[in-house]
Amino acid sequence: MKGRFITLEGPEGAGKSTLAKALAEKLQHQNIDVVITREPGDGAIGPKIREALLDGDNLDPWTELFLFLADRSQHVLTVIQPALEQGKWVVCDRFSDSTNVYQGHARGLPLPELYHLNILATHGVHPDATLLLDLDPEVGLARLKDQNRLDKEPLEFHQKVRKGFLTEAHRHPDRWQVLDASQPPESLLEQAWAALTSLLAARHR
Ligand code: TYD
């Protein structure tokens, strides 16, 4: 049987990577074979693209977009799709929705083009469930120890990111669940687990 593809999305400092690990542990306890991965940076050429994206200077918005898409294409073909075909479950920290939100809603590139380009970059691989860790950007940014190029964008950019994620989540309520990421990690995990169980049950009835 094909595996399940779960993505975690949200603004900076929302706790996605901690939640990804905790969810993977819970799935492994149920004898499910899980792969944890993230974007940008986990495909074959990912580390180099990640460095260019997060440490680079003066990136034109379109160059930034195409680097995220290049990273995604390689990531899907070499990591995500093979794992799903082996029946594994994939928990991915950010995916195509981050592009729609950061490069579209926040940066201002045209959304219809982004939706289309993402169809190409994902090779038709769609998340079965997406959890949005919603958080006030001021709270999230204050949680960060180091700041990369995108973290250093003005607060207004991060407010657009938050709003953009909520808009995307409402476009596809059958795939998304919005979680309150201001709660402690244990209760966030509990809420995430319940959300995931109900999303997947509804989609794979
Ligand atoms: P990262 O350090 O991985 O941050 P986080 O832990 O918040 O995921 O940095 C990734 C940054 O790249 C983050 O600011 C979101 C941004 N991003 C985009 O702008 N577009 C994309 O398509 C993706 C995947 C990420």
mmCIF file of C-alpha atoms and ligand atoms in Angstrom:
data_model
loop_
_atom_site.group_PDB
_atom_site.id
_atom_site.type_symbol
_atom_site.label_atom_id
_atom_site.label_comp_id
_atom_site.label_asym_id
_atom_site.label_seq_id
_atom_site.Cartn_x
_atom_site.Cartn_y
_atom_site.Cartn_z
ATOM 1 C CA MET A 1 0.000 0.000 0.000
ATOM 2 C CA LYS A 2 1.133 3.529 -0.702
ATOM 3 C CA GLY A 3 2.265 5.487 2.360
ATOM 4 C CA ARG A 4 0.812 8.713 3.681
ATOM 5 C CA PHE A 5 2.232 12.179 3.120
ATOM 6 C CA ILE A 6 1.869 14.618 6.021
ATOM 7 C CA THR A 7 3.130 18.198 5.861
ATOM 8 C CA LEU A 8 3.637 20.709 8.665
ATOM 9 C CA GLU A 9 3.366 24.389 7.849
ATOM 10 C CA GLY A 10 3.460 27.665 9.708
ATOM 11 C CA PRO A 11 5.382 30.847 10.398
ATOM 12 C CA GLU A 12 8.848 31.058 11.967
ATOM 13 C CA GLY A 13 9.379 29.604 15.426
ATOM 14 C CA ALA A 14 6.052 27.743 15.519
ATOM 15 C CA GLY A 15 7.664 24.443 16.612
ATOM 16 C CA LYS A 16 7.261 22.417 13.404
ATOM 17 C CA SER A 17 10.489 20.444 13.700
ATOM 18 C CA THR A 18 9.801 19.478 17.348
ATOM 19 C CA LEU A 19 6.278 18.408 16.414
ATOM 20 C CA ALA A 20 7.548 16.449 13.375
ATOM 21 C CA LYS A 21 9.842 14.376 15.609
ATOM 22 C CA ALA A 22 7.150 13.784 18.213
ATOM 23 C CA LEU A 23 4.565 12.736 15.605
ATOM 24 C CA ALA A 24 7.074 10.401 13.959
ATOM 25 C CA GLU A 25 7.735 8.748 17.334
ATOM 26 C CA LYS A 26 4.028 8.218 17.894
ATOM 27 C CA LEU A 27 3.628 6.709 14.422
ATOM 28 C CA GLN A 28 6.650 4.446 14.971
ATOM 29 C CA HIS A 29 5.018 3.170 18.169
ATOM 30 C CA GLN A 30 2.193 1.992 15.939
ATOM 31 C CA ASN A 31 4.741 0.078 13.810
ATOM 32 C CA ILE A 32 4.491 2.577 10.971
ATOM 33 C CA ASP A 33 7.693 3.137 9.019
ATOM 34 C CA VAL A 34 8.241 6.929 9.013
ATOM 35 C CA VAL A 35 10.607 9.269 7.190
ATOM 36 C CA ILE A 36 11.046 12.800 8.586
ATOM 37 C CA THR A 37 12.210 15.357 6.088
ATOM 38 C CA ARG A 38 12.101 19.099 5.453
ATOM 39 C CA GLU A 39 12.304 21.834 2.845
ATOM 40 C CA PRO A 40 14.459 23.459 1.757
ATOM 41 C CA GLY A 41 17.501 21.238 1.949
ATOM 42 C CA ASP A 42 16.746 17.502 2.087
ATOM 43 C CA GLY A 43 16.973 16.555 -1.603
ATOM 44 C CA ALA A 44 20.173 15.433 -3.339
ATOM 45 C CA ILE A 45 21.379 18.961 -4.069
ATOM 46 C CA GLY A 46 19.360 20.383 -1.161
ATOM 47 C CA PRO A 47 22.134 21.572 1.166
ATOM 48 C CA LYS A 48 23.654 23.762 -1.575
ATOM 49 C CA ILE A 49 20.273 25.224 -2.542
ATOM 50 C CA ARG A 50 19.434 25.785 1.133
ATOM 51 C CA GLU A 51 22.655 27.686 1.672
ATOM 52 C CA ALA A 52 22.010 29.899 -1.364
ATOM 53 C CA LEU A 53 18.454 30.575 -0.188
ATOM 54 C CA LEU A 54 19.022 31.232 3.476
ATOM 55 C CA ASP A 55 22.482 32.798 3.550
ATOM 56 C CA GLY A 56 22.545 34.543 0.137
ATOM 57 C CA ASP A 57 22.179 38.270 -0.388
ATOM 58 C CA ASN A 58 20.156 40.279 -2.929
ATOM 59 C CA LEU A 59 18.121 37.368 -4.250
ATOM 60 C CA ASP A 60 15.579 38.475 -6.830
ATOM 61 C CA PRO A 61 12.085 37.116 -5.826
ATOM 62 C CA TRP A 62 11.862 34.963 -8.978
ATOM 63 C CA THR A 63 15.333 33.518 -8.409
ATOM 64 C CA GLU A 64 14.280 32.751 -4.842
ATOM 65 C CA LEU A 65 11.115 31.061 -6.142
ATOM 66 C CA PHE A 66 12.924 28.908 -8.698
ATOM 67 C CA LEU A 67 15.490 27.798 -6.121
ATOM 68 C CA PHE A 68 12.697 26.609 -3.786
ATOM 69 C CA LEU A 69 11.026 24.825 -6.719
ATOM 70 C CA ALA A 70 14.289 23.213 -7.874
ATOM 71 C CA ASP A 71 14.893 21.973 -4.340
ATOM 72 C CA ARG A 72 11.325 20.593 -4.220
ATOM 73 C CA SER A 73 11.525 18.744 -7.523
ATOM 74 C CA GLN A 74 14.695 16.926 -6.506
ATOM 75 C CA HIS A 75 13.325 16.295 -3.006
ATOM 76 C CA VAL A 76 10.086 14.766 -4.315
ATOM 77 C CA LEU A 77 11.815 12.527 -6.845
ATOM 78 C CA THR A 78 14.672 11.317 -4.646
ATOM 79 C CA VAL A 79 13.183 11.245 -1.141
ATOM 80 C CA ILE A 80 9.400 11.669 -0.863
ATOM 81 C CA GLN A 81 8.048 9.657 -3.776
ATOM 82 C CA PRO A 82 10.349 6.633 -3.256
ATOM 83 C CA ALA A 83 9.428 6.496 0.443
ATOM 84 C CA LEU A 84 5.682 6.701 -0.283
ATOM 85 C CA GLU A 85 5.970 3.984 -2.914
ATOM 86 C CA GLN A 86 7.634 1.726 -0.326
ATOM 87 C CA GLY A 87 4.582 2.238 1.888
ATOM 88 C CA LYS A 88 6.385 4.550 4.314
ATOM 89 C CA TRP A 89 4.777 7.581 5.900
ATOM 90 C CA VAL A 90 6.524 10.874 5.216
ATOM 91 C CA VAL A 91 6.380 13.793 7.658
ATOM 92 C CA CYS A 92 7.679 16.879 5.870
ATOM 93 C CA ASP A 93 8.513 20.191 7.572
ATOM 94 C CA ARG A 94 7.271 22.688 4.915
ATOM 95 C CA PHE A 95 6.249 21.878 1.321
ATOM 96 C CA SER A 96 4.504 23.588 -1.606
ATOM 97 C CA ASP A 97 2.164 25.606 0.640
ATOM 98 C CA SER A 98 5.196 27.480 1.998
ATOM 99 C CA THR A 99 5.958 28.651 -1.535
ATOM 100 C CA ASN A 100 2.389 29.804 -2.107
ATOM 101 C CA VAL A 101 2.482 31.708 1.159
ATOM 102 C CA TYR A 102 6.025 33.117 1.370
ATOM 103 C CA GLN A 103 6.631 33.826 -2.324
ATOM 104 C CA GLY A 104 2.954 34.500 -3.154
ATOM 105 C CA HIS A 105 0.947 35.979 -0.287
ATOM 106 C CA ALA A 106 3.939 37.659 1.404
ATOM 107 C CA ARG A 107 6.415 38.424 -1.393
ATOM 108 C CA GLY A 108 3.678 39.276 -3.899
ATOM 109 C CA LEU A 109 4.428 36.921 -6.815
ATOM 110 C CA PRO A 110 1.231 35.960 -8.703
ATOM 111 C CA LEU A 111 -0.570 33.083 -6.996
ATOM 112 C CA PRO A 112 -2.096 31.407 -10.086
ATOM 113 C CA GLU A 113 1.411 31.010 -11.545
ATOM 114 C CA LEU A 114 2.717 29.662 -8.256
ATOM 115 C CA TYR A 115 -0.059 27.082 -8.016
ATOM 116 C CA HIS A 116 0.764 25.967 -11.538
ATOM 117 C CA LEU A 117 4.536 25.865 -11.035
ATOM 118 C CA ASN A 118 4.018 23.821 -7.873
ATOM 119 C CA ILE A 119 2.098 21.211 -9.860
ATOM 120 C CA LEU A 120 5.236 20.797 -11.988
ATOM 121 C CA ALA A 121 7.687 20.867 -9.066
ATOM 122 C CA THR A 122 5.755 18.297 -6.988
ATOM 123 C CA HIS A 123 5.340 15.790 -9.843
ATOM 124 C CA GLY A 124 1.737 15.289 -8.741
ATOM 125 C CA VAL A 125 2.635 14.302 -5.167
ATOM 126 C CA HIS A 126 0.055 15.890 -2.839
ATOM 127 C CA PRO A 127 -0.037 15.943 0.951
ATOM 128 C CA ASP A 128 -2.757 13.725 2.458
ATOM 129 C CA ALA A 129 -2.897 16.001 5.499
ATOM 130 C CA THR A 130 -1.416 19.392 6.381
ATOM 131 C CA LEU A 131 -1.177 20.775 9.903
ATOM 132 C CA LEU A 132 -0.872 24.537 10.217
ATOM 133 C CA LEU A 133 0.898 25.635 13.399
ATOM 134 C CA ASP A 134 -0.631 29.059 13.706
ATOM 135 C CA LEU A 135 1.221 31.607 15.822
ATOM 136 C CA ASP A 136 1.578 35.369 16.255
ATOM 137 C CA PRO A 137 4.803 36.154 14.325
ATOM 138 C CA GLU A 138 6.134 38.351 17.137
ATOM 139 C CA VAL A 139 5.955 35.360 19.486
ATOM 140 C CA GLY A 140 7.525 33.020 16.902
ATOM 141 C CA LEU A 141 10.388 35.367 15.985
ATOM 142 C CA ALA A 142 11.204 35.902 19.673
ATOM 143 C CA ARG A 143 11.620 32.104 20.047
ATOM 144 C CA LEU A 144 14.401 31.921 17.396
ATOM 145 C CA LYS A 145 18.033 31.578 18.467
ATOM 146 C CA ASP A 146 19.537 32.454 15.049
ATOM 147 C CA GLN A 147 17.929 34.365 12.219
ATOM 148 C CA ASN A 148 18.323 33.455 8.517
ATOM 149 C CA ARG A 149 17.728 35.775 5.545
ATOM 150 C CA LEU A 150 13.965 35.210 5.535
ATOM 151 C CA ASP A 151 13.591 35.522 9.312
ATOM 152 C CA LYS A 152 15.095 39.003 9.009
ATOM 153 C CA GLU A 153 12.257 40.251 6.777
ATOM 154 C CA PRO A 154 10.203 43.046 8.416
ATOM 155 C CA LEU A 155 7.386 42.129 10.805
ATOM 156 C CA GLU A 156 4.832 43.143 8.155
ATOM 157 C CA PHE A 157 6.145 40.338 5.882
ATOM 158 C CA HIS A 158 5.702 37.789 8.678
ATOM 159 C CA GLN A 159 2.182 39.071 9.358
ATOM 160 C CA LYS A 160 1.358 38.468 5.687
ATOM 161 C CA VAL A 161 2.814 34.967 6.045
ATOM 162 C CA ARG A 162 0.482 34.203 8.954
ATOM 163 C CA LYS A 163 -2.548 35.557 7.105
ATOM 164 C CA GLY A 164 -1.535 33.742 3.913
ATOM 165 C CA PHE A 165 -1.353 30.396 5.674
ATOM 166 C CA LEU A 166 -4.809 30.902 7.187
ATOM 167 C CA THR A 167 -6.176 31.799 3.738
ATOM 168 C CA GLU A 168 -4.623 28.697 2.145
ATOM 169 C CA ALA A 169 -5.914 26.505 4.983
ATOM 170 C CA HIS A 170 -9.465 27.755 4.430
ATOM 171 C CA ARG A 171 -9.236 27.013 0.694
ATOM 172 C CA HIS A 172 -8.808 23.275 1.386
ATOM 173 C CA PRO A 173 -10.427 22.447 4.738
ATOM 174 C CA ASP A 174 -10.494 18.724 3.862
ATOM 175 C CA ARG A 175 -6.673 18.671 3.845
ATOM 176 C CA TRP A 176 -5.741 21.271 6.485
ATOM 177 C CA GLN A 177 -6.233 21.597 10.226
ATOM 178 C CA VAL A 178 -5.245 24.771 12.037
ATOM 179 C CA LEU A 179 -3.552 24.282 15.435
ATOM 180 C CA ASP A 180 -2.786 26.856 18.112
ATOM 181 C CA ALA A 181 1.029 26.783 18.307
ATOM 182 C CA SER A 182 1.158 29.030 21.381
ATOM 183 C CA GLN A 183 0.281 26.057 23.641
ATOM 184 C CA PRO A 184 2.949 23.877 25.326
ATOM 185 C CA PRO A 185 4.522 21.140 23.115
ATOM 186 C CA GLU A 186 2.699 18.261 24.897
ATOM 187 C CA SER A 187 -0.770 19.692 24.312
ATOM 188 C CA LEU A 188 0.175 20.738 20.761
ATOM 189 C CA LEU A 189 1.176 17.123 20.095
ATOM 190 C CA GLU A 190 -2.123 15.872 21.493
ATOM 191 C CA GLN A 191 -4.088 18.302 19.315
ATOM 192 C CA ALA A 192 -1.956 17.468 16.253
ATOM 193 C CA TRP A 193 -2.463 13.736 16.736
ATOM 194 C CA ALA A 194 -6.237 14.131 16.995
ATOM 195 C CA ALA A 195 -6.285 16.404 13.930
ATOM 196 C CA LEU A 196 -4.179 14.000 11.897
ATOM 197 C CA THR A 197 -6.270 10.999 12.838
ATOM 198 C CA SER A 198 -9.487 12.713 11.797
ATOM 199 C CA LEU A 199 -8.084 14.164 8.543
ATOM 200 C CA LEU A 200 -6.676 10.818 7.445
ATOM 201 C CA ALA A 201 -9.774 8.878 8.471
ATOM 202 C CA ALA A 202 -11.981 11.210 6.427
ATOM 203 C CA ARG A 203 -9.733 10.996 3.347
ATOM 204 C CA HIS A 204 -9.132 7.244 3.393
ATOM 205 C CA ARG A 205 -12.569 5.967 4.326
HETATM 206 P P1 TYD B 1 14.197 27.228 8.086
HETATM 207 O O1 TYD B 1 15.415 27.596 8.852
HETATM 208 O O2 TYD B 1 14.103 25.823 7.601
HETATM 209 O O3 TYD B 1 12.978 27.699 8.923
HETATM 210 P P2 TYD B 1 11.756 26.955 9.523
HETATM 211 O O4 TYD B 1 12.326 26.182 10.699
HETATM 212 O O5 TYD B 1 10.850 28.076 9.906
HETATM 213 O O6 TYD B 1 11.178 26.063 8.458
HETATM 214 O O7 TYD B 1 14.074 28.254 6.880
HETATM 215 C C1 TYD B 1 13.272 28.036 5.808
HETATM 216 C C2 TYD B 1 12.763 29.385 5.356
HETATM 217 O O8 TYD B 1 12.386 29.301 3.990
HETATM 218 C C3 TYD B 1 11.531 29.825 6.133
HETATM 219 O O9 TYD B 1 11.634 31.215 6.386
HETATM 220 C C4 TYD B 1 10.408 29.616 5.150
HETATM 221 C C5 TYD B 1 11.078 29.794 3.815
HETATM 222 N N1 TYD B 1 10.466 29.093 2.672
HETATM 223 C C6 TYD B 1 9.974 29.834 1.611
HETATM 224 O O10 TYD B 1 10.040 31.073 1.607
HETATM 225 N N2 TYD B 1 9.436 29.166 0.535
HETATM 226 C C7 TYD B 1 9.388 27.803 0.479
HETATM 227 O O11 TYD B 1 8.890 27.223 -0.513
HETATM 228 C C8 TYD B 1 9.911 27.052 1.591
HETATM 229 C C9 TYD B 1 9.884 25.550 1.569
HETATM 230 C C10 TYD B 1 10.435 27.739 2.678
#
